[in-house]
Each structure stands twice: as structure tokens, then as C-alpha cells.
Amino acid sequence: MKNLTLIFGAVYGLLSVILGAFGAHALKKIISVEKLESFETGVRYQMYAALFLLIVGYILKFETSSEKWISMLMIVGAFLFSVSIYFLSMSEAWNMNLKILGPITPLGGLLMIISWAMLIFYFVKTKF
């Protein structure tokens, strides 16, 4: 689980830099300012998740199920949150109605919040 967490952290970081550059250069010309700001929000939170996963992957031993859940909730939550925002942002350019993805974004955000809360609880109960 430790390796998986570190790999996802690195992949999310890599993709957020690539997508951030893509948004700043290519998307600026094809989507509205509002949609571009949403896209950038997805990129920003994906980078936050990448840093979270890299730090957690280094700190945690992944000996308990709660330690594993901290990582899994962030991996899944960041994916749902950011990818749904990416697709919603591109719906205009693709001329597709993707509003069905709207409820996915807050679900991903909720999973990320739970992951942070579990990490706080882990720090409170663990003596370093």
C-alpha cells in the first residue's frame, strides 16, 4: 500500500503539471473563462492530493486498516473530484451535456475531507 500511495502521489503530481500547462495554453482559446477557472480548481486540488499522498506515503507504515483508508479515500476522492471537474469544464468544447457528473464532484470532495479528518485522528492518537 505504501508503494501504491507513493505512485499515485507521483502520477497525480505529474498529471496536474501537464494538465495545468494544457489549461493555461491550449484551453484558454477554446473554453470560457468560468470553465477554465473550474478546470484550474481541479488541477489545484489534484496537486494538493499528490502532495498529501507523497507525505502520507512517507509517514505512514500502513500497518492498520485506518492507515490504508487514509490513502485510498484520498486516491479515489481526488480522482472523482478532479476528473469530474475536467469533464464538466470540457463539456462546452465537446458539445456534450455532462451535467450528470455534477454530483460526482462533491462526493470526491467529501472523500478527500474524510481522508484529511482520518489523518488528523491518526496524528492525535499516535505518539511519534
mmCIF file of C-alpha atoms in Angstrom:
data_model
loop_
_atom_site.group_PDB
_atom_site.id
_atom_site.type_symbol
_atom_site.label_atom_id
_atom_site.label_comp_id
_atom_site.label_asym_id
_atom_site.label_seq_id
_atom_site.Cartn_x
_atom_site.Cartn_y
_atom_site.Cartn_z
ATOM 1 C CA MET A 1 0.000 0.000 0.000
ATOM 2 C CA LYS A 2 2.919 2.307 0.716
ATOM 3 C CA ASN A 3 4.248 1.945 -2.838
ATOM 4 C CA LEU A 4 0.774 2.365 -4.330
ATOM 5 C CA THR A 5 0.276 5.574 -2.349
ATOM 6 C CA LEU A 6 3.627 6.972 -3.461
ATOM 7 C CA ILE A 7 2.979 6.000 -7.089
ATOM 8 C CA PHE A 8 -0.442 7.667 -7.096
ATOM 9 C CA GLY A 9 1.067 10.741 -5.474
ATOM 10 C CA ALA A 10 3.721 10.979 -8.159
ATOM 11 C CA VAL A 11 1.263 10.290 -11.001
ATOM 12 C CA TYR A 12 -1.235 12.854 -9.680
ATOM 13 C CA GLY A 13 1.580 15.401 -9.395
ATOM 14 C CA LEU A 14 2.828 14.721 -12.910
ATOM 15 C CA LEU A 15 -0.666 14.902 -14.401
ATOM 16 C CA SER A 16 -1.524 18.095 -12.542
ATOM 17 C CA VAL A 17 1.530 19.845 -14.004
ATOM 18 C CA ILE A 18 0.717 18.570 -17.509
ATOM 19 C CA LEU A 19 -2.980 19.471 -17.225
ATOM 20 C CA GLY A 20 -2.155 22.851 -15.701
ATOM 21 C CA ALA A 21 0.073 23.690 -18.661
ATOM 22 C CA PHE A 22 -2.554 22.364 -21.065
ATOM 23 C CA GLY A 23 -5.202 24.537 -19.441
ATOM 24 C CA ALA A 24 -3.036 27.641 -19.439
ATOM 25 C CA HIS A 25 -2.002 27.308 -23.071
ATOM 26 C CA ALA A 26 -4.496 25.254 -25.076
ATOM 27 C CA LEU A 27 -7.796 25.534 -23.219
ATOM 28 C CA LYS A 28 -7.612 29.302 -22.863
ATOM 29 C CA LYS A 29 -8.630 29.532 -26.518
ATOM 30 C CA ILE A 30 -11.497 27.032 -26.551
ATOM 31 C CA ILE A 31 -13.409 27.269 -23.254
ATOM 32 C CA SER A 32 -14.918 30.149 -21.317
ATOM 33 C CA VAL A 33 -13.068 31.904 -18.505
ATOM 34 C CA GLU A 34 -15.513 30.389 -15.990
ATOM 35 C CA LYS A 35 -14.891 26.855 -17.281
ATOM 36 C CA LEU A 36 -11.134 27.475 -17.305
ATOM 37 C CA GLU A 37 -11.272 28.586 -13.654
ATOM 38 C CA SER A 38 -13.125 25.367 -12.800
ATOM 39 C CA PHE A 39 -10.528 23.340 -14.693
ATOM 40 C CA GLU A 40 -7.766 25.094 -12.736
ATOM 41 C CA THR A 41 -9.564 24.230 -9.484
ATOM 42 C CA GLY A 42 -9.439 20.557 -10.474
ATOM 43 C CA VAL A 43 -5.724 20.866 -11.234
ATOM 44 C CA ARG A 44 -5.014 22.653 -7.939
ATOM 45 C CA TYR A 45 -6.816 20.077 -5.814
ATOM 46 C CA GLN A 46 -5.176 17.238 -7.722
ATOM 47 C CA MET A 47 -1.799 18.741 -6.808
ATOM 48 C CA TYR A 48 -2.876 19.060 -3.172
ATOM 49 C CA ALA A 49 -3.823 15.371 -3.249
ATOM 50 C CA ALA A 50 -0.474 14.496 -4.857
ATOM 51 C CA LEU A 51 1.444 16.237 -2.084
ATOM 52 C CA PHE A 52 -0.827 14.677 0.563
ATOM 53 C CA LEU A 53 -0.212 11.182 -0.851
ATOM 54 C CA LEU A 54 3.548 11.652 -1.084
ATOM 55 C CA ILE A 55 3.760 12.868 2.509
ATOM 56 C CA VAL A 56 1.375 10.207 3.827
ATOM 57 C CA GLY A 57 3.190 7.540 1.810
ATOM 58 C CA TYR A 58 6.394 8.548 3.535
ATOM 59 C CA ILE A 59 4.978 8.961 7.065
ATOM 60 C CA LEU A 60 2.527 6.066 7.460
ATOM 61 C CA LYS A 61 3.548 2.446 7.926
ATOM 62 C CA PHE A 62 0.231 1.092 6.539
ATOM 63 C CA GLU A 63 0.003 -1.497 9.288
ATOM 64 C CA THR A 64 -3.645 -0.768 10.127
ATOM 65 C CA SER A 65 -6.764 -0.600 8.010
ATOM 66 C CA SER A 66 -7.320 3.032 9.002
ATOM 67 C CA GLU A 67 -3.901 3.964 7.610
ATOM 68 C CA LYS A 68 -4.819 2.239 4.355
ATOM 69 C CA TRP A 69 -8.197 4.006 4.254
ATOM 70 C CA ILE A 70 -6.499 7.400 4.651
ATOM 71 C CA SER A 71 -4.657 6.742 1.416
ATOM 72 C CA MET A 72 -7.483 5.057 -0.502
ATOM 73 C CA LEU A 73 -10.014 7.765 0.300
ATOM 74 C CA MET A 74 -7.646 10.442 -0.976
ATOM 75 C CA ILE A 75 -6.788 8.494 -4.128
ATOM 76 C CA VAL A 76 -10.428 7.866 -5.020
ATOM 77 C CA GLY A 77 -11.670 11.237 -3.789
ATOM 78 C CA ALA A 78 -9.113 13.222 -5.777
ATOM 79 C CA PHE A 79 -9.863 11.192 -8.882
ATOM 80 C CA LEU A 80 -13.628 11.712 -8.607
ATOM 81 C CA PHE A 81 -13.280 15.394 -7.713
ATOM 82 C CA SER A 82 -10.735 16.446 -10.314
ATOM 83 C CA VAL A 83 -11.769 14.239 -13.227
ATOM 84 C CA SER A 84 -15.421 15.228 -12.893
ATOM 85 C CA ILE A 85 -14.382 18.903 -12.946
ATOM 86 C CA TYR A 86 -12.197 18.292 -16.014
ATOM 87 C CA PHE A 87 -15.082 16.684 -17.896
ATOM 88 C CA LEU A 88 -17.588 19.325 -16.796
ATOM 89 C CA SER A 89 -15.172 22.051 -17.897
ATOM 90 C CA MET A 90 -14.750 20.461 -21.305
ATOM 91 C CA SER A 91 -18.459 19.784 -21.883
ATOM 92 C CA GLU A 92 -18.844 23.090 -23.731
ATOM 93 C CA ALA A 93 -15.959 22.404 -26.102
ATOM 94 C CA TRP A 94 -17.107 18.827 -26.680
ATOM 95 C CA ASN A 95 -20.696 20.000 -27.157
ATOM 96 C CA MET A 96 -21.908 17.378 -24.683
ATOM 97 C CA ASN A 97 -24.256 17.618 -21.738
ATOM 98 C CA LEU A 98 -22.262 16.129 -18.865
ATOM 99 C CA LYS A 99 -24.293 17.654 -16.027
ATOM 100 C CA ILE A 100 -24.871 14.109 -14.760
ATOM 101 C CA LEU A 101 -21.282 14.333 -13.445
ATOM 102 C CA GLY A 102 -22.226 17.279 -11.210
ATOM 103 C CA PRO A 103 -22.950 15.146 -8.104
ATOM 104 C CA ILE A 104 -19.646 13.286 -8.500
ATOM 105 C CA THR A 105 -17.581 16.382 -7.694
ATOM 106 C CA PRO A 106 -18.879 16.898 -4.131
ATOM 107 C CA LEU A 107 -18.683 13.150 -3.474
ATOM 108 C CA GLY A 108 -14.999 13.235 -4.374
ATOM 109 C CA GLY A 109 -14.545 16.303 -2.193
ATOM 110 C CA LEU A 110 -16.262 14.553 0.708
ATOM 111 C CA LEU A 111 -13.926 11.557 0.409
ATOM 112 C CA MET A 112 -10.948 13.918 0.461
ATOM 113 C CA ILE A 113 -12.299 15.653 3.572
ATOM 114 C CA ILE A 114 -12.799 12.302 5.311
ATOM 115 C CA SER A 115 -9.229 11.349 4.426
ATOM 116 C CA TRP A 116 -7.907 14.576 5.984
ATOM 117 C CA ALA A 117 -10.057 14.018 9.089
ATOM 118 C CA MET A 118 -8.772 10.460 9.452
ATOM 119 C CA LEU A 119 -5.205 11.751 9.149
ATOM 120 C CA ILE A 120 -5.857 14.270 11.928
ATOM 121 C CA PHE A 121 -7.295 11.494 14.110
ATOM 122 C CA TYR A 122 -4.249 9.332 13.321
ATOM 123 C CA PHE A 123 -1.891 12.131 14.424
ATOM 124 C CA VAL A 124 -3.890 12.766 17.611
ATOM 125 C CA LYS A 125 -3.830 9.131 18.704
ATOM 126 C CA THR A 126 -0.282 8.259 17.558
ATOM 127 C CA LYS A 127 2.757 9.036 19.620
ATOM 128 C CA PHE A 128 5.766 9.653 17.420
#
